[in-house]
XYZ file of C-alpha atoms in Angstrom:
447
model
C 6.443 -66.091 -49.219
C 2.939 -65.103 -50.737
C 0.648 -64.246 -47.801
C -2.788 -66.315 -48.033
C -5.650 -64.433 -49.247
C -8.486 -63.626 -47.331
C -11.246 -65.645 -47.773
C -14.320 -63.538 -49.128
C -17.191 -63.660 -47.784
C -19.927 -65.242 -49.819
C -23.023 -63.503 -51.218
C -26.669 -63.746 -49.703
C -28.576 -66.631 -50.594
C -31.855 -66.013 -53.021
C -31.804 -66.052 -56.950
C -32.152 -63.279 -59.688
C -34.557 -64.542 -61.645
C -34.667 -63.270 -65.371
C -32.477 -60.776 -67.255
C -33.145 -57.125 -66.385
C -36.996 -57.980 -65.060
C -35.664 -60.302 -62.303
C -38.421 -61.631 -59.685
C -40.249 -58.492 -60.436
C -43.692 -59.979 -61.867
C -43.738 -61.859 -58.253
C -43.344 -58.861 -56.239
C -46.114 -57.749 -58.506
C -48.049 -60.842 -58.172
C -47.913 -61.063 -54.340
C -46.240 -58.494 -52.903
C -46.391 -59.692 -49.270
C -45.726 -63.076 -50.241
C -42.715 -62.360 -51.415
C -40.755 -61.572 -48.776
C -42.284 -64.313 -46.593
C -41.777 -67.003 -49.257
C -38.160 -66.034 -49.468
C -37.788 -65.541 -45.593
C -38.717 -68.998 -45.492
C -35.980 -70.248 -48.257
C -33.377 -68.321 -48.123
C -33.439 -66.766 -44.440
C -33.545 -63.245 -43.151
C -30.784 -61.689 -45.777
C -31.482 -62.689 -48.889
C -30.647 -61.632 -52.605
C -32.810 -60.586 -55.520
C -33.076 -58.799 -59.317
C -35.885 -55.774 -59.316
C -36.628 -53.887 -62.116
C -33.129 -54.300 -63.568
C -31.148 -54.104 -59.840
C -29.498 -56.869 -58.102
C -31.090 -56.057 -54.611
C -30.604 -57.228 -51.103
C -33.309 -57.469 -48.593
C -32.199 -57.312 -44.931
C -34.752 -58.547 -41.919
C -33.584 -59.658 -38.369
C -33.141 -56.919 -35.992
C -29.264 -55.909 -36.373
C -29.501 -56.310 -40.027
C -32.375 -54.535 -40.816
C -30.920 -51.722 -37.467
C -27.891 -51.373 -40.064
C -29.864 -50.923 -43.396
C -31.584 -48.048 -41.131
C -28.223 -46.505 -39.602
C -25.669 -47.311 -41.779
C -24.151 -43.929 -44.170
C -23.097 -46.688 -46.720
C -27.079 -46.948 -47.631
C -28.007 -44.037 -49.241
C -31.555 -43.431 -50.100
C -32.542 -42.675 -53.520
C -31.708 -43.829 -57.218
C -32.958 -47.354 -56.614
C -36.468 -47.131 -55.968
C -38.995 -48.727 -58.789
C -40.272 -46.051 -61.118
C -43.733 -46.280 -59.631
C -41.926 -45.098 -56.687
C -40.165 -42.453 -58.013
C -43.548 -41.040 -59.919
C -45.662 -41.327 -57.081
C -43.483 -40.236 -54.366
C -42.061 -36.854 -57.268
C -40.258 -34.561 -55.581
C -40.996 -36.301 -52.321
C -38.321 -36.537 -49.178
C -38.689 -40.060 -49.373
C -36.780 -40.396 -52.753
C -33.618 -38.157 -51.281
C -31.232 -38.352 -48.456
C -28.347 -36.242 -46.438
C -28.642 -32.435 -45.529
C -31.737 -31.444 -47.665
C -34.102 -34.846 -46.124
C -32.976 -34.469 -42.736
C -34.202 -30.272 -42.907
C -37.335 -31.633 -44.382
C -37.988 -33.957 -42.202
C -37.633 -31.611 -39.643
C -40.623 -29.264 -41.219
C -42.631 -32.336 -41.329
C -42.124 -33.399 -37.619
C -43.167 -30.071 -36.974
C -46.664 -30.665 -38.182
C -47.190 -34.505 -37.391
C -44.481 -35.766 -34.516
C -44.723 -32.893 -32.119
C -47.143 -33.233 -29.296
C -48.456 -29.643 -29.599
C -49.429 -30.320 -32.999
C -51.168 -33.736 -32.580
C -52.699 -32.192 -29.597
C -54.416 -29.169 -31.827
C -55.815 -31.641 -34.059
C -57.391 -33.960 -31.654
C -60.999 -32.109 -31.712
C -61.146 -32.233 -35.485
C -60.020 -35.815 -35.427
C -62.793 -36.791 -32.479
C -65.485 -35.113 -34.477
C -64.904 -36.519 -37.599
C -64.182 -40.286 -36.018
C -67.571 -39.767 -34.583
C -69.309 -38.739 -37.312
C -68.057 -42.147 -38.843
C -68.926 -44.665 -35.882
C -72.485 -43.223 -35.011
C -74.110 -44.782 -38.236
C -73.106 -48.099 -36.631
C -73.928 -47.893 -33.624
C -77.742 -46.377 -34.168
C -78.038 -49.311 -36.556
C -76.165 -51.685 -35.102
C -74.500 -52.675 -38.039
C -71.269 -51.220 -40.108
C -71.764 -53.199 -43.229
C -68.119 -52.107 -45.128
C -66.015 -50.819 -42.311
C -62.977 -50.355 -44.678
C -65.061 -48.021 -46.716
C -66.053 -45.989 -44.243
C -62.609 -45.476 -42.526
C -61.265 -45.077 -45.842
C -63.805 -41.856 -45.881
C -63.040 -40.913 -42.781
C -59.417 -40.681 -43.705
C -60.192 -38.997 -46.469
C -62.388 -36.197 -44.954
C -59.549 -35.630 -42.338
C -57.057 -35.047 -44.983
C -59.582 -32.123 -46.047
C -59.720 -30.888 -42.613
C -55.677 -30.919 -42.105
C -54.671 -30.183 -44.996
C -56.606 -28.908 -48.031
C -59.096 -26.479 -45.708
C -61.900 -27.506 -48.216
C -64.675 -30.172 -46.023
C -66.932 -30.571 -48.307
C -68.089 -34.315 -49.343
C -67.105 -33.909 -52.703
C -63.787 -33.409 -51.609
C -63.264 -36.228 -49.517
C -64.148 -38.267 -52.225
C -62.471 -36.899 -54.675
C -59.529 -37.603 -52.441
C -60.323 -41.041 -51.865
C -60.963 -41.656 -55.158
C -57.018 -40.485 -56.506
C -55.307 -42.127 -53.924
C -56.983 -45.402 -54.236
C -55.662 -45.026 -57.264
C -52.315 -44.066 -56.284
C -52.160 -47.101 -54.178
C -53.004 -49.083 -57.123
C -49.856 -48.076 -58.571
C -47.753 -50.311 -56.994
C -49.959 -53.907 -57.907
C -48.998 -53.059 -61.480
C -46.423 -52.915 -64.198
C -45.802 -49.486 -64.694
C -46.733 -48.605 -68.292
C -48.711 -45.234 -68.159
C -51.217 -45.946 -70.428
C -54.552 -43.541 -70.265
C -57.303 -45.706 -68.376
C -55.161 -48.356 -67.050
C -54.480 -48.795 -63.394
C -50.949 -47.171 -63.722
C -52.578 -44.240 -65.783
C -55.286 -44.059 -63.624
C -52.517 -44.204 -60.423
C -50.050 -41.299 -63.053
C -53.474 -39.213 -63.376
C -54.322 -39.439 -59.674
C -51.112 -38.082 -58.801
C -50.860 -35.248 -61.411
C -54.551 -34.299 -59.763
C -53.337 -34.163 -56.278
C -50.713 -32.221 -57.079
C -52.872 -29.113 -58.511
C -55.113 -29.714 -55.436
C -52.052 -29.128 -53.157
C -51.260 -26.161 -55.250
C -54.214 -24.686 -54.634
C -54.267 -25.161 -50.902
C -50.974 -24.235 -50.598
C -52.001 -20.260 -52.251
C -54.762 -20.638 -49.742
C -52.745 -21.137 -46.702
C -50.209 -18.383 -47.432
C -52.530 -16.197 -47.505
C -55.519 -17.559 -45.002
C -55.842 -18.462 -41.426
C -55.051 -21.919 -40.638
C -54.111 -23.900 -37.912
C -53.605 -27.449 -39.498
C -50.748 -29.703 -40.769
C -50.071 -27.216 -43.990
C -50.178 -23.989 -42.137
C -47.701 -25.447 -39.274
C -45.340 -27.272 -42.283
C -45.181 -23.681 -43.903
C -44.332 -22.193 -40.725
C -41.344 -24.494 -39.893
C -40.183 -23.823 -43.449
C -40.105 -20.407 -43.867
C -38.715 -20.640 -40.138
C -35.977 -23.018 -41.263
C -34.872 -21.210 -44.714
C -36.519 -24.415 -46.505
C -38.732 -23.260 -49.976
C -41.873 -23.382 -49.454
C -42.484 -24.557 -52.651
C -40.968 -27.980 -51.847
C -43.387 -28.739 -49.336
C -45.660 -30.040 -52.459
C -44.444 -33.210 -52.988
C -43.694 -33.451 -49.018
C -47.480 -32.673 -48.418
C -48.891 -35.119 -51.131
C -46.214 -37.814 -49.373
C -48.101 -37.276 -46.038
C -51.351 -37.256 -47.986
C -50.912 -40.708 -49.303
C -49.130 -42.467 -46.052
C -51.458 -40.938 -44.315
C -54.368 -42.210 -45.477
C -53.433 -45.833 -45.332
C -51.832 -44.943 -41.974
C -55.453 -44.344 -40.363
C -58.092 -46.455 -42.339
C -56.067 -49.725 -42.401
C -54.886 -49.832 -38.932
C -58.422 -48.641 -37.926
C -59.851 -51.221 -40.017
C -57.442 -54.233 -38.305
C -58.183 -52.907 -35.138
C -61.747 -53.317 -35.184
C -61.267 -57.006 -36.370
C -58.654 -58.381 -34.107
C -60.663 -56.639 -31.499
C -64.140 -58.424 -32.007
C -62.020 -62.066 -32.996
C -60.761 -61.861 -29.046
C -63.963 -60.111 -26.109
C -61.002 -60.894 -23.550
C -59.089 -57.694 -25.158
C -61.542 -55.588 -26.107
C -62.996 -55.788 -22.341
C -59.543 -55.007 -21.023
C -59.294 -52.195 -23.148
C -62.704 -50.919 -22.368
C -61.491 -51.099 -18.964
C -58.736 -48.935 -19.296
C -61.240 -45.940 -21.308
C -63.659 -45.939 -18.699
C -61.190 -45.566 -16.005
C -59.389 -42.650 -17.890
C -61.494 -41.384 -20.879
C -65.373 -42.171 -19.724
C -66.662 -39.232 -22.030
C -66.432 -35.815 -23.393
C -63.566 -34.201 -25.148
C -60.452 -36.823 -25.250
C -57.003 -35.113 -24.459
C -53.619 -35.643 -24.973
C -53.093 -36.076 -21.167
C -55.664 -38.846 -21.327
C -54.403 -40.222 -24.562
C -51.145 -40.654 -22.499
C -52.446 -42.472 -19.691
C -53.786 -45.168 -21.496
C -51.035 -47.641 -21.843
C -53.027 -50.435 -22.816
C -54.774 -49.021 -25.916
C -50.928 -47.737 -26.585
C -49.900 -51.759 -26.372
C -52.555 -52.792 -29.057
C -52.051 -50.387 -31.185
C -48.495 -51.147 -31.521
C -49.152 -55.154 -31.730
C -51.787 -54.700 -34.302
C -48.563 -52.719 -36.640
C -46.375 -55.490 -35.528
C -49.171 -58.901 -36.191
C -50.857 -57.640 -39.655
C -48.452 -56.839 -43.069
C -49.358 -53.410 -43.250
C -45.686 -52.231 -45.057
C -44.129 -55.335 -46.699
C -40.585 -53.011 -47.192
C -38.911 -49.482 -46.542
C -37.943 -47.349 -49.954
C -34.952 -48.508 -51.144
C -30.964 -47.414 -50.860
C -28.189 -47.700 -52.879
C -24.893 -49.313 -51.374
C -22.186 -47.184 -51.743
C -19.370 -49.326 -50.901
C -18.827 -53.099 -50.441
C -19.908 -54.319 -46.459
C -20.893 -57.066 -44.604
C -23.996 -57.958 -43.291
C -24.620 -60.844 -40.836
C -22.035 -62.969 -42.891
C -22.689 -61.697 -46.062
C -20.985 -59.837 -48.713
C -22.728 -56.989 -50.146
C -21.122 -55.715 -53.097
C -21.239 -51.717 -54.233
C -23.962 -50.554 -56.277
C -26.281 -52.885 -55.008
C -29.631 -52.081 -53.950
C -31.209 -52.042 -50.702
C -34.320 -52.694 -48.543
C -35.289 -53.104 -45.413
C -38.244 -56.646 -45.056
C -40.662 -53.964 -42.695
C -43.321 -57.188 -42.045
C -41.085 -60.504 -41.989
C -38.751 -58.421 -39.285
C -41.717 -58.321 -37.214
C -42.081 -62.002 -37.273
C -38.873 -63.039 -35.722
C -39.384 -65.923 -33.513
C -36.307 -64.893 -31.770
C -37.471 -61.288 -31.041
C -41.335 -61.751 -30.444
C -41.961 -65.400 -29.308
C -44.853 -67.358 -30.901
C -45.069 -64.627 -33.639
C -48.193 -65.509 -35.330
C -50.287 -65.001 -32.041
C -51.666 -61.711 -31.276
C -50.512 -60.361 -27.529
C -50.565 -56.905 -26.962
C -48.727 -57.634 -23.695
C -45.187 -57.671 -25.702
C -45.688 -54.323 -25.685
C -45.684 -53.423 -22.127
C -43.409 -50.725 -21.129
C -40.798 -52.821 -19.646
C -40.841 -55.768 -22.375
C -41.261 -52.955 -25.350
C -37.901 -51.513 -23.526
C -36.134 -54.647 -23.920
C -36.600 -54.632 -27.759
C -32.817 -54.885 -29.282
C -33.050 -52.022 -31.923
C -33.908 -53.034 -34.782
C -36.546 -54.841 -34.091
C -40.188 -53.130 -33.956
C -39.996 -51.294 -37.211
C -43.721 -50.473 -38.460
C -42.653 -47.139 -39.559
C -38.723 -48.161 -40.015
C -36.012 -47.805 -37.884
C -33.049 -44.702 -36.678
C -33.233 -41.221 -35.818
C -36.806 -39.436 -36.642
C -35.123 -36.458 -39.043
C -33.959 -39.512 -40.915
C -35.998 -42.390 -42.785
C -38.118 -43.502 -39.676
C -41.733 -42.130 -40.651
C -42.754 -38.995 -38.922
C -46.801 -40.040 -38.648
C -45.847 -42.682 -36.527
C -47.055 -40.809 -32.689
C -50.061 -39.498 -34.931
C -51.003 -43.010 -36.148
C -51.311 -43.937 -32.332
C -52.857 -41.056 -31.028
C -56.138 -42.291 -33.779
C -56.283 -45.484 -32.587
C -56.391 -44.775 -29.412
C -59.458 -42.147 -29.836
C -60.967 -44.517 -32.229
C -60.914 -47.164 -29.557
C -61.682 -44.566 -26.601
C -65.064 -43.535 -29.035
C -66.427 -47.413 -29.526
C -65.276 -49.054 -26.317
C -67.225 -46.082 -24.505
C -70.589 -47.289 -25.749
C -70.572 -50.431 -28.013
C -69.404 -54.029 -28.164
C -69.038 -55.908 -31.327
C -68.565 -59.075 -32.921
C -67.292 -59.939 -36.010
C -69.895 -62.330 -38.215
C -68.980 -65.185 -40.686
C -67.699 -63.599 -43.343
C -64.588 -63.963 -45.964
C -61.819 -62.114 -43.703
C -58.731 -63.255 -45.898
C -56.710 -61.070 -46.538
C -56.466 -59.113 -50.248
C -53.443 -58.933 -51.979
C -52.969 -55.434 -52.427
C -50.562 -52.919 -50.986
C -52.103 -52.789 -47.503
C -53.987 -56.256 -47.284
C -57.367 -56.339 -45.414
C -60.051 -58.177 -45.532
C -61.922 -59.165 -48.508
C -65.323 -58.156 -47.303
C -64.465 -54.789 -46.777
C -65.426 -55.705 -42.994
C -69.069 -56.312 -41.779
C -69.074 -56.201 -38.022
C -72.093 -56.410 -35.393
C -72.559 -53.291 -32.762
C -74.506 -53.714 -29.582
C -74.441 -50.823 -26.728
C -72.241 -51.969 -23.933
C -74.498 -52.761 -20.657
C -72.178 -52.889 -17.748
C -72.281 -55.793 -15.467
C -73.783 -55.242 -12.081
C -71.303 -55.462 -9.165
């Protein structure tokens, strides 16, 4: 007798939209909305076509834990072209032995504490530089701007060794550009936002070049000097630090202006934080030169920092995998060949994981509740070990928010004015007005 056939397990919910193009022009159109809208239909695992790929995206903790973990996703050979021109040559694109002993170069210069801490002066001097403006006027009239500077003058400072002004906004300039890339279809056509985004790219590259020649044969202490040091330490070519270095150029970027930017907002929308937090600095930091020791003690600053990655949509998905053999995911069938992506945002608004989702606490993320976290499920800069896909910048990311914060809440107060604060649809949504936000000098109150 014929033994009964296992029942297969069905496919994830969603739709693939039209031949070969799929439900691309909506990613394009909204690329935050789409994985909400879909979260909302189909559930956490759902199915989709990109740019001629049947897809599927995973969110909840242990599915999105597996896409992470799991050696049947393989990075690389699904990403979107714009991807794969923008992140050339990049560590991002490729996975197994050659990522994981780039990775390590790059945790070298970003992740280790040593490093962050040598970089801290040059990152206080320059944050101040930025916030003094504001406070002697009382008035930042396009904070994103001038965090977006900022950024970009620190990228000179850690990386290309050239500080001029020109520089910084030459760099801000390309990879606003380069951001651009990824709002568009990607038809490199001269003067169009992808060409514009293709040209950008091909410009950073000779810039990195050049900095490169000057930091084999200079004296540096910064990010490039330390990445060439781990590489020629590591028997990794120097020479494919390029694409590594313009990688960290571009995440970077966003990495500091947009959660600096949020930060300021969410901070002004609710006094009751911001006092806390000013609490906290004037216990630990008061003035002077901020170190890593102090950095450290202050949990608090730590907690919003991490809720502010968690609350806004900063990275709507991870680069994508490849399946390499059929599996099941939380029910679901997921056939070889597939693609793969990890939903970074709509994880982060699991009900189940982070009650009331859509309020801002910074209180989930005290130590003992943050501990509690199934894996899986805090995933701002992904998820697994750090020499694999989880993004190295992630302790450096911190460490500027917290001197940011340490720098304002020392002197100032602020309050955010009417204004229109929705958020633009673009690769890291902020607010439309670019951010105009009141500064008064903080007067403490007599005991």
């Amino acid at each position: 007798m014929a033994r009964p056939r296992k029942k297969q397990r069905p496919l994830p919910p969603g739709r693939f939209g039209l031949p070969w193009l799929g439900e691309t022009f909506s990613i394009i159109r909204n690329n935050h909305g789409f994985y909400k809208d879909r979260l909302e239909k189909y559930g956490p695992i759902f199915k989709t076509r990109l740019f001629g790929n049947s897809f599927v995206v995973f969110s909840g903790h242990e599915a999105f834990h597996t896409f992470a973990t799991d050696a049947r996703i393989v990075r690389g050979d699904a990403d979107p072209i714009s991807a794969e021109q923008i992140f050339l040559n990049s560590l991002a694109l490729i996975d197994g032995v050659e990522h994981h002993s780039r990775k390590s170069v790059m945790l070298r210069a970003v992740g280790f504490r040593s490093s962050i801490a040598s970089y801290l002066p040059t990152m206080q001097d320059l944050l101040q530089r930025t916030i003094d403006p504001w406070l002697e006027s009382g008035r930042g009239g396009n904070l994103r701007a001038d965090l977006q500077r900022f950024a970009a003058r620190l990228t000179g400072a850690l990386y290309t060794g050239d500080l001029s002004e020109e520089h910084a906004a030459e760099m801000d300039r390309h990879l606003a550009n380069m951001r651009d890339a990824f709002m568009t279809l990607p038809v490199p056509i001269p003067g169009t936002t992808y060409g514009k985004a293709i040209a950008g790219r091909k410009r950073m590259d000779e810039i990195i070049g050049v900095a490169l020649d000057r930091h084999l044969t200079g004296d540096y202490d910064d990010i490039v000097s330390r990445m060439i040091t781990a590489a020629q330490e590591s028997d990794v070519p120097v020479d494919t630090l390029r694409g590594d270095i313009r990688h960290l150029i571009f995440a970077g970027q966003g990495g500091y202006f947009v959660p600096l930017t949020l930060t300021t907002m969410i901070l002004g929308q609710h006094p009751d934080i911001m006092e806390r937090a000013r609490a906290e600095v004037l216990e630990v930091s008061p003035d002077g030169p901020i170190t890593m020791d102090q950095i450290e003690r202050m949990e608090y600053l730590e907690q919003i920092s991490k809720e502010v990655r968690r609350y806004f949509a900063m990275n709507s998905a991870t680069f994508f995998g490849r399946v390499q053999e059929d599996m099941e995911v939380g029910g679901y069938r997921i056939p070889k060949g597939w693609g793969a992506m990890g939903g970074i945002h709509i994880n982060m608004r699991n009900p189940d994981v982070f009650p009331d989702p859509d309020r801002f606490d910074p209180d989930r993320f005290q130590p003992q509740r943050e501990a509690a976290l199934p894996p899986g499920s805090y995933v701002p800069h992904g998820d697994g070990q750090s020499t694999h896909h989880r993004c190295p910048g992630e302790n450096i990311v911190t460490v500027a928010v917290k001197v940011y914060l340490t720098l304002l809440l020392r002197k100032a107060e602020w309050s955010i004015p009417e204004q229109d604060l929705t958020l633009t649809n673009e690769l890291f949504p902020l607010p439309a007005s670019g951010l105009v936000v009141n500064f008064r000098q903080h007067v403490p109150v007599a005991g």
